[in-house]
Structures are given as C-alpha cells and as structure tokens.
Amino acid sequence: MRILYHLPLSPYARKVRLVLAEKRLPFELRVEKTWERRPDYLAMNPAGTVPTLTEDNGLVIPHSNTICEYLDEAYPDICLVGRTLGERVEIRSVAAWFDERFAQEVSRNLLYEKVMKQASRRGAPDAARLREGYAALRTHLAYIGWLAETRKWLAGANLSLADFAAAAHLSALDFIGDIDWSIAPAAKEWYARMKSRPSFRALLADRVSGIAPPPHYADLDF
Amino acid sequence: MRILYHLPLSPYARKVRLVLAEKRLPFELRVEKTWERRPDYLAMNPAGTVPTLTEDNGLVIPHSNTICEYLDEAYPDICLVGRTLGERVEIRSVAAWFDERFAQEVSRNLLYEKVMKQASRRGAPDAARLREGYAALRTHLAYIGWLAETRKWLAGANLSLADFAAAAHLSALDFIGDIDWSIAPAAKEWYARMKSRPSFRALLADRVSGIAPPPHYADLDF
Ligand SMILES: N[C@@H](CCC(=O)N[C@@H](CS)C(=O)NCC(=O)O)C(=O)O
Ligand SMILES: N[C@@H](CCC(=O)N[C@@H](CS)C(=O)NCC(=O)O)C(=O)O
C-alpha cells in the first residue's frame, strides 16, 4: 500500500493529501513525529521533514514538491501542473509563493509557534511572531482574493497545484481558528469552492488531540 | 534577448546561470539590487528575490526551481532533471536538499551575514550565526563527499540539476573564501570536476566590488 508519512497540521503534507485524493490514488496515512528524529525515517528523508511518500514498488519520495511533480508525471490523467509551458510556469510560481513566502511570513509564525513548538516541547509561542503572522495573513488573504477575482483559479483557468498549495496552508490555519474569513470575502468564496471538493473531505474530518477546530472548520457553508 | 536578473553571489541565480550555459542558451545578465524593491521588478517577481528569467516571447519566469524546470521542458536536448521517474525523484530530492537545508544551515548563516547584510546596509555579521554556519558546512562537505564517492554524480549516474544546485552554493561560499577544501578531499574531487566544465567559466570570472576572491577560486587545479 502507498504510504504517506505526515503530521495532520503540516501544510506540505496536506497539499500532498489533496493531490493524491484529487487523482483518486488510494493511500495510507502514518503520523511521523518529526521531532523524535527516528533513524528509519531519516534514512528515507535525511531532512527529517514530513511529508514522505512510499510507493509499492519501493520508490521513496521525500519532499512535497518532489512528490507532487512525481505524481503529476506518474499519474497524468488528472493534470495539476498545467499543460503548456506558460501554464506550468504560472502554476509552479504561484505554488512556490505559498510554499515559501506564505509559509515564512504566516505559517511559520502561527502554526509553528502555536502547534509545532507545543508538540515538540520547545516552549511557549513568541508574541511578537504571532503579531507578525497575523499582520502578514491579512495581506496574503487580500492577495488570494485578488488572484481569485482576476482568474478562475489561483494560477489561471484551471484548478491546479497552486490552489492546493494555498488551500493546504489555509486549512491548517483554519483548523487552529486563526482565519477571520469576514475580512476577506473573495478569498472566502474561493476557499468555499475548494472545501466542497471531495478531495477535501478527509482534511475536514481530521482530529488532532488537544486542539478542537472552530465549528466553521468542517462546515461547507461557513 | 533572454535576460537573467541576478546578484553575482546568489546561489539560486548561479544555479540558473550554470543550467543556461550547460544547455548552451545565450542570455544577458542584469544585476537586480533586491533590497531596493524596484516596483518594475516586483511586478515580474512579487517575492522580490533573484533570479528571474525573461524570454524573448514575453514569458516571465520567477524562482530558480520554476526556471530550471521550465528550461528542462523547453530545451530538453540536454536533460538535467533525469529521464526515468526514479531518476527524477532522486535529482529533485538532492537538489531540494541543497536549496533548502544547505541554504538554511550554511548559506543563510555565512553568505547572508557576510555579503547580503553588508550590501543592503543591515548591519554587521552575527558571530553566533557564523559559527553555526561553519560547523554546518563541515557536515555538509562530508555529506557531499559521501554522495560523490558512492555514485558518479551527486544524484546518480548522470550529471544533473542536483550537481548544479550544490556547486552553485559552494561556488558562492568559495568566492568569499569560506571553504577549507583540505578537510574534504572527496567533495573537492567532485567540485574540481564541476569547475572544469565550460559552463562554469563565467562564474569563475565573476568580479564583485569590495570582495576579492581567494587565489584558488578560479584555479582549476586548486
Ligand atoms: N519543503 C519541504 C518542507 C517540509 C516541512 O518543513 N515540514 C515540516 C512540517 S510542516 C516539518 O516536517 N518540520 C519538522 C522539522 O523541520 O524537523 C516540503 O515541501 O516537503
Ligand atoms: N527559492 C527562491 C529563493 C531566491 C532567493 O532567496 N534569493 C535571494 C538571493 S540568494 C534573494 O533574492 N534575497 C533577497 C530578498 O529575499 O529580498 C529561488 O530559488 O529562486
């Protein structure tokens, strides 16, 4: 069985879960407590991060981007990285924007401070970082809204990896109650479309011990 | 004319310069002082980072990975991301290792502290970060040596993007005199092979105002 090593609130693992579900590829989830730095896991992924995917044929694939590029090449029926060169550039650029800028300015400051630090017993959240994260989140929500209003999906006319990268980060933040959707109607409209896709169901059913998501988290009509 | 916006010591821009030269694609270099946050540049690359590549047909491609994937798709004669699914996974994983882990543990601590901070007038290097960077560099050089001894090139039997990603980071550090090659003979042997490729010549001829590279920097027989 295909196995995805993950943490429930890792945006990178969530992106891969969405892509796997969108491509209707069955897989089993295994939680990897990255902070334990398990030698068997480090042998598969020397960076020690989640996600890592293993295929039945023995292929071990660390890193969410490497996994997503692999899945689009190995299972091309449902294409998520675009068809023309121009589409592929735009999709990869927008996806990288979320996986690097959004991650660094928002997810790093909120998710890491509130969840990862706690889970790995590295102390209490840093208030300055939380403030920075919330401020950046406002700007990013406005940018997502602007993208969603000027094109059908975030990277163009088709649903793509860029939408899943963005939705993965937002869904993790929404789980911890950090998104005030009332300030970003255009981003909310796009996120509602994402949330209602069958591929999103498993994410909305996630349970994490010690954290209760807000009531709107799993509500398609939030 | 194809234009690459860059900074001479940016490892990400160096990787793209190597890939362009390896594929024998002519291009013009333009220095982009990222800290000036020029609006015309931000319109091309909202993250404001270098590199960004522009093609004659108007295509604007921000982000070194997006550029390298694009170049391998648009100009496939000399293939640098591998042919089989397994090769492609290994090449992308090793390249990501350098562009993320090596970057964070070494380049961020040495290049950023010693060069970028100075250039953008953000203060003096932080001694603790330099110490951390030098310690991590030793470990990474040993890892590169191990890779180079167990396979022909860093990600397998063929020269690939992984070699250029690694060589780009090392060449920038070598320019500022931060690499003691005597401690890492296997890494040195691999780097000597990289350095003697014609695609490397332009990097070895780089001049940066205010920084004189050590004599061995451009020496193929160092
Ligand atoms: N660029 C990597 C990043 C993965 C990553 O940073 N994962 C985090 C969780 S969201 C992690 O595993 N952190 C634990 C660690 O860095 O040790 C990817 O896309 O897979
Ligand atoms: N992941 C990006 C990173 C590029 C990057 O961080 N470039 C640095 C120079 S090495 C930069 O432009 N820094 C300026 C800034 O962050 O404003 C890529 O691969 O292109």
PDB file of N, CA and C in Angstrom, chain A residues 46-47 49 59-63 66 69-70 73-74 85-86 88-89 92-93 96-97 100-101 143, chain B residues 46-47 49 59-63 66 69-70 73-74 85-86 88-89 92-93 96-97 100-101 143:
ATOM      1  N   PRO A  46      16.451  12.384   4.622  1.00  0.00           N
ATOM      2  CA  PRO A  46      17.513  12.903   5.500  1.00  0.00           C
ATOM      3  C   PRO A  46      17.185  14.259   6.128  1.00  0.00           C
ATOM      4  N   ALA A  47      16.280  15.044   5.514  1.00  0.00           N
ATOM      5  CA  ALA A  47      15.909  16.327   6.114  1.00  0.00           C
ATOM      6  C   ALA A  47      15.020  16.112   7.343  1.00  0.00           C
ATOM      7  N   THR A  49      11.873  15.935   7.537  1.00  0.00           N
ATOM      8  CA  THR A  49      10.599  16.659   7.482  1.00  0.00           C
ATOM      9  C   THR A  49       9.485  15.753   6.959  1.00  0.00           C
ATOM     10  N   LEU A  59       9.748   2.785  -4.367  1.00  0.00           N
ATOM     11  CA  LEU A  59      10.202   4.160  -4.544  1.00  0.00           C
ATOM     12  C   LEU A  59       9.886   4.976  -3.282  1.00  0.00           C
ATOM     13  N   VAL A  60      10.893   5.688  -2.789  1.00  0.00           N
ATOM     14  CA  VAL A  60      10.732   6.532  -1.604  1.00  0.00           C
ATOM     15  C   VAL A  60      10.863   7.974  -2.072  1.00  0.00           C
ATOM     16  N   ILE A  61       9.868   8.808  -1.765  1.00  0.00           N
ATOM     17  CA  ILE A  61       9.855  10.160  -2.311  1.00  0.00           C
ATOM     18  C   ILE A  61       9.701  11.177  -1.194  1.00  0.00           C
ATOM     19  N   PRO A  62      10.817  11.829  -0.809  1.00  0.00           N
ATOM     20  CA  PRO A  62      10.729  12.848   0.228  1.00  0.00           C
ATOM     21  C   PRO A  62      10.385  14.189  -0.398  1.00  0.00           C
ATOM     22  N   HIS A  63       9.820  15.092   0.386  1.00  0.00           N
ATOM     23  CA  HIS A  63       9.622  16.487  -0.030  1.00  0.00           C
ATOM     24  C   HIS A  63       8.345  16.683  -0.861  1.00  0.00           C
ATOM     25  N   THR A  66       8.706  17.478  -4.678  1.00  0.00           N
ATOM     26  CA  THR A  66       9.175  16.306  -5.423  1.00  0.00           C
ATOM     27  C   THR A  66       8.032  15.301  -5.552  1.00  0.00           C
ATOM     28  N   GLU A  69       5.391  16.718  -8.154  1.00  0.00           N
ATOM     29  CA  GLU A  69       5.885  16.611  -9.539  1.00  0.00           C
ATOM     30  C   GLU A  69       5.867  15.140  -9.970  1.00  0.00           C
ATOM     31  N   TYR A  70       6.303  14.272  -9.065  1.00  0.00           N
ATOM     32  CA  TYR A  70       6.282  12.834  -9.364  1.00  0.00           C
ATOM     33  C   TYR A  70       4.866  12.359  -9.672  1.00  0.00           C
ATOM     34  N   GLU A  73       3.647  13.302 -13.022  1.00  0.00           N
ATOM     35  CA  GLU A  73       4.301  12.572 -14.116  1.00  0.00           C
ATOM     36  C   GLU A  73       3.853  11.118 -14.151  1.00  0.00           C
ATOM     37  N   ALA A  74       3.701  10.507 -12.971  1.00  0.00           N
ATOM     38  CA  ALA A  74       3.372   9.081 -12.917  1.00  0.00           C
ATOM     39  C   ALA A  74       1.880   8.835 -13.171  1.00  0.00           C
ATOM     40  N   LEU A  85       3.779  25.315 -21.564  1.00  0.00           N
ATOM     41  CA  LEU A  85       4.929  25.836 -20.806  1.00  0.00           C
ATOM     42  C   LEU A  85       4.517  27.034 -19.951  1.00  0.00           C
ATOM     43  N   GLY A  86       3.719  27.931 -20.530  1.00  0.00           N
ATOM     44  CA  GLY A  86       3.298  29.131 -19.806  1.00  0.00           C
ATOM     45  C   GLY A  86       2.437  28.795 -18.589  1.00  0.00           C
ATOM     46  N   ARG A  88       2.513  26.024 -16.933  1.00  0.00           N
ATOM     47  CA  ARG A  88       3.351  25.340 -15.947  1.00  0.00           C
ATOM     48  C   ARG A  88       4.213  26.339 -15.163  1.00  0.00           C
ATOM     49  N   VAL A  89       4.685  27.377 -15.851  1.00  0.00           N
ATOM     50  CA  VAL A  89       5.446  28.421 -15.160  1.00  0.00           C
ATOM     51  C   VAL A  89       4.557  29.114 -14.124  1.00  0.00           C
ATOM     52  N   ARG A  92       3.632  26.728 -11.117  1.00  0.00           N
ATOM     53  CA  ARG A  92       4.757  26.498 -10.196  1.00  0.00           C
ATOM     54  C   ARG A  92       5.134  27.769  -9.439  1.00  0.00           C
ATOM     55  N   SER A  93       5.011  28.934 -10.096  1.00  0.00           N
ATOM     56  CA  SER A  93       5.355  30.188  -9.411  1.00  0.00           C
ATOM     57  C   SER A  93       4.388  30.470  -8.274  1.00  0.00           C
ATOM     58  N   ALA A  96       4.901  28.027  -5.459  1.00  0.00           N
ATOM     59  CA  ALA A  96       6.118  28.358  -4.700  1.00  0.00           C
ATOM     60  C   ALA A  96       5.878  29.581  -3.815  1.00  0.00           C
ATOM     61  N   TRP A  97       5.085  30.515  -4.290  1.00  0.00           N
ATOM     62  CA  TRP A  97       4.743  31.689  -3.474  1.00  0.00           C
ATOM     63  C   TRP A  97       4.148  31.256  -2.128  1.00  0.00           C
ATOM     64  N   GLU A 100       6.697  29.059   0.022  1.00  0.00           N
ATOM     65  CA  GLU A 100       7.855  29.776   0.573  1.00  0.00           C
ATOM     66  C   GLU A 100       7.455  31.075   1.279  1.00  0.00           C
ATOM     67  N   ARG A 101       6.837  32.020   0.568  1.00  0.00           N
ATOM     68  CA  ARG A 101       6.535  33.317   1.191  1.00  0.00           C
ATOM     69  C   ARG A 101       5.446  33.198   2.249  1.00  0.00           C
ATOM     70  N   TYR A 143      -4.343  39.209  -1.115  1.00  0.00           N
ATOM     71  CA  TYR A 143      -3.700  38.793  -2.368  1.00  0.00           C
ATOM     72  C   TYR A 143      -4.426  37.588  -2.973  1.00  0.00           C
TER      73      TYR A 143
ATOM     74  N   PRO B  46       6.819  38.911  -7.567  1.00  0.00           N
ATOM     75  CA  PRO B  46       6.282  39.545  -6.355  1.00  0.00           C
ATOM     76  C   PRO B  46       7.090  39.235  -5.094  1.00  0.00           C
ATOM     77  N   ALA B  47       7.824  38.123  -5.089  1.00  0.00           N
ATOM     78  CA  ALA B  47       8.635  37.823  -3.914  1.00  0.00           C
ATOM     79  C   ALA B  47       9.856  38.742  -3.845  1.00  0.00           C
ATOM     80  N   THR B  49      12.756  38.360  -5.056  1.00  0.00           N
ATOM     81  CA  THR B  49      14.037  37.656  -4.964  1.00  0.00           C
ATOM     82  C   THR B  49      14.673  37.503  -6.353  1.00  0.00           C
ATOM     83  N   LEU B  59       7.608  35.627 -21.944  1.00  0.00           N
ATOM     84  CA  LEU B  59       7.413  34.808 -20.745  1.00  0.00           C
ATOM     85  C   LEU B  59       8.327  35.306 -19.618  1.00  0.00           C
ATOM     86  N   VAL B  60       7.740  35.515 -18.446  1.00  0.00           N
ATOM     87  CA  VAL B  60       8.493  35.963 -17.275  1.00  0.00           C
ATOM     88  C   VAL B  60       8.489  34.818 -16.274  1.00  0.00           C
ATOM     89  N   ILE B  61       9.675  34.398 -15.834  1.00  0.00           N
ATOM     90  CA  ILE B  61       9.759  33.201 -15.001  1.00  0.00           C
ATOM     91  C   ILE B  61      10.518  33.498 -13.722  1.00  0.00           C
ATOM     92  N   PRO B  62       9.788  33.697 -12.617  1.00  0.00           N
ATOM     93  CA  PRO B  62      10.463  33.949 -11.351  1.00  0.00           C
ATOM     94  C   PRO B  62      10.821  32.624 -10.686  1.00  0.00           C
ATOM     95  N   HIS B  63      11.835  32.647  -9.783  1.00  0.00           N
ATOM     96  CA  HIS B  63      12.126  31.489  -8.927  1.00  0.00           C
ATOM     97  C   HIS B  63      13.001  30.456  -9.633  1.00  0.00           C
ATOM     98  N   THR B  66      11.434  27.023 -10.633  1.00  0.00           N
ATOM     99  CA  THR B  66      10.486  27.158 -11.738  1.00  0.00           C
ATOM    100  C   THR B  66      11.268  27.376 -13.035  1.00  0.00           C
ATOM    101  N   GLU B  69      12.986  23.964 -14.063  1.00  0.00           N
ATOM    102  CA  GLU B  69      12.006  23.007 -14.603  1.00  0.00           C
ATOM    103  C   GLU B  69      11.563  23.462 -15.994  1.00  0.00           C
ATOM    104  N   TYR B  70      11.326  24.753 -16.126  1.00  0.00           N
ATOM    105  CA  TYR B  70      10.932  25.309 -17.424  1.00  0.00           C
ATOM    106  C   TYR B  70      12.007  25.038 -18.473  1.00  0.00           C
ATOM    107  N   GLU B  73      12.076  21.579 -19.705  1.00  0.00           N
ATOM    108  CA  GLU B  73      10.930  21.228 -20.558  1.00  0.00           C
ATOM    109  C   GLU B  73      11.023  21.925 -21.919  1.00  0.00           C
ATOM    110  N   ALA B  74      11.476  23.172 -21.922  1.00  0.00           N
ATOM    111  CA  ALA B  74      11.505  23.943 -23.167  1.00  0.00           C
ATOM    112  C   ALA B  74      12.710  23.570 -24.027  1.00  0.00           C
ATOM    113  N   LEU B  85      11.248   8.032 -13.911  1.00  0.00           N
ATOM    114  CA  LEU B  85      10.593   8.585 -12.719  1.00  0.00           C
ATOM    115  C   LEU B  85      11.519   8.528 -11.515  1.00  0.00           C
ATOM    116  N   GLY B  86      12.212   7.397 -11.358  1.00  0.00           N
ATOM    117  CA  GLY B  86      13.105   7.233 -10.208  1.00  0.00           C
ATOM    118  C   GLY B  86      14.265   8.220 -10.232  1.00  0.00           C
ATOM    119  N   ARG B  88      14.259  11.118 -11.686  1.00  0.00           N
ATOM    120  CA  ARG B  88      13.722  12.469 -11.471  1.00  0.00           C
ATOM    121  C   ARG B  88      13.459  12.725  -9.983  1.00  0.00           C
ATOM    122  N   VAL B  89      12.969  11.683  -9.288  1.00  0.00           N
ATOM    123  CA  VAL B  89      12.748  11.812  -7.843  1.00  0.00           C
ATOM    124  C   VAL B  89      14.078  12.080  -7.136  1.00  0.00           C
ATOM    125  N   ARG B  92      15.536  15.653  -8.013  1.00  0.00           N
ATOM    126  CA  ARG B  92      14.804  16.754  -7.354  1.00  0.00           C
ATOM    127  C   ARG B  92      15.018  16.730  -5.840  1.00  0.00           C
ATOM    128  N   SER B  93      15.114  15.523  -5.257  1.00  0.00           N
ATOM    129  CA  SER B  93      15.309  15.444  -3.798  1.00  0.00           C
ATOM    130  C   SER B  93      16.672  16.003  -3.405  1.00  0.00           C
ATOM    131  N   ALA B  96      16.741  19.756  -3.880  1.00  0.00           N
ATOM    132  CA  ALA B  96      15.993  20.428  -2.810  1.00  0.00           C
ATOM    133  C   ALA B  96      16.786  20.422  -1.507  1.00  0.00           C
ATOM    134  N   TRP B  97      17.517  19.345  -1.267  1.00  0.00           N
ATOM    135  CA  TRP B  97      18.372  19.285  -0.078  1.00  0.00           C
ATOM    136  C   TRP B  97      19.316  20.488  -0.036  1.00  0.00           C
ATOM    137  N   GLU B 100      17.348  23.964   0.154  1.00  0.00           N
ATOM    138  CA  GLU B 100      16.650  24.235   1.411  1.00  0.00           C
ATOM    139  C   GLU B 100      17.526  24.006   2.633  1.00  0.00           C
ATOM    140  N   ARG B 101      18.038  22.788   2.824  1.00  0.00           N
ATOM    141  CA  ARG B 101      18.804  22.512   4.050  1.00  0.00           C
ATOM    142  C   ARG B 101      20.163  23.195   4.047  1.00  0.00           C
ATOM    143  N   TYR B 143      29.006  15.168   3.734  1.00  0.00           N
ATOM    144  CA  TYR B 143      27.868  14.526   3.063  1.00  0.00           C
ATOM    145  C   TYR B 143      28.061  14.549   1.543  1.00  0.00           C
TER     146      TYR B 143
END
